[in-house]
XYZ file of C-alpha atoms in Angstrom:
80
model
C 83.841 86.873 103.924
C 87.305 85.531 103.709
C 90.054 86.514 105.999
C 92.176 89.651 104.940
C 95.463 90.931 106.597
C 95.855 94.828 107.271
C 99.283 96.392 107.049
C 99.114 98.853 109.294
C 101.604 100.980 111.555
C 100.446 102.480 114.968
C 99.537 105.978 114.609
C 98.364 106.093 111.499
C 94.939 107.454 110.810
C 94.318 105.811 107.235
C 95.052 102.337 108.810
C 92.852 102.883 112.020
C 89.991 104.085 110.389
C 90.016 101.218 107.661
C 90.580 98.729 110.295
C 87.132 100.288 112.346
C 85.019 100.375 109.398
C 86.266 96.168 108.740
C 86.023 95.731 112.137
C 82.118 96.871 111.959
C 81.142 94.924 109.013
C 82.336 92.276 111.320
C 85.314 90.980 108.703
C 87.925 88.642 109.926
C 90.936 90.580 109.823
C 94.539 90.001 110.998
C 96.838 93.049 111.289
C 100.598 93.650 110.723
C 102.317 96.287 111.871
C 104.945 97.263 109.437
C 107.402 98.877 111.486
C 107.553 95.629 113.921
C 109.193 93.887 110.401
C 112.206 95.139 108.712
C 110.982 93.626 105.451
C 107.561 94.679 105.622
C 108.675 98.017 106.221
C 111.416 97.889 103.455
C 108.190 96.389 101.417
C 105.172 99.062 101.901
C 107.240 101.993 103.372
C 104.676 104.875 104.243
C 102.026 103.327 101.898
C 99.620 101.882 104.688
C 96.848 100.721 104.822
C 97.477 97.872 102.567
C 94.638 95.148 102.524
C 95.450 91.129 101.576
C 93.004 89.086 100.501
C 93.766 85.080 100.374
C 97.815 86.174 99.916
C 96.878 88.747 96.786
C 97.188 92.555 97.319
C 94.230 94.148 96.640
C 94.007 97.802 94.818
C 94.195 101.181 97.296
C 90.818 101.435 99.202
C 89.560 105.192 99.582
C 89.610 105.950 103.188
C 86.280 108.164 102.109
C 83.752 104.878 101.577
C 81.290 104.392 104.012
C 80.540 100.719 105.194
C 78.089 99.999 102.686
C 80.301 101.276 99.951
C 83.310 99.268 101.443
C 81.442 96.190 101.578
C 80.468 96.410 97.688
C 84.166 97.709 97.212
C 85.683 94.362 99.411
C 83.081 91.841 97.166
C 84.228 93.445 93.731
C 87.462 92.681 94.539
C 86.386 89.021 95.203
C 86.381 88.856 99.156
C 83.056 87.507 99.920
């Protein structure tokens, strides 16, 4: 699968539970922590977890998919 980025901020239970599910479906994934950036933070505010894929934002995941259902989710959106 290709590489993705994962805004993230510490603390937040959206973004740590996306990042473990990734994480087990062994993904590549480089995080960001939003609050560490004044411009990412300026950029995505409280809307974390946001996912990039190859530099594109992809849609809002639903932190309620299991792996399976995240892996289907992460190749419809072209990450394979």
């Amino acid at each position: 699968m290709a590489d993705l980025v994962l805004f993230t901020r510490q603390g937040c239970c959206l973004c740590e539970g996306l990042e473990e599910k990734l994480r087990a479906l062994e993904i590549p994934l480089e995080l960001r922590d939003v609050d560490a950036d004044p411009a990412l933070q300026a950029r995505y505010g409280l809307e974390v977890p946001v996912l990039l894929a190859g530099g594109r934002e992809l849609p809002r995941v639903s932190p309620r998919l299991g792996l399976e259902a995240l892996r289907r989710w992460l190749q419809e959106q072209g990450v394979s």
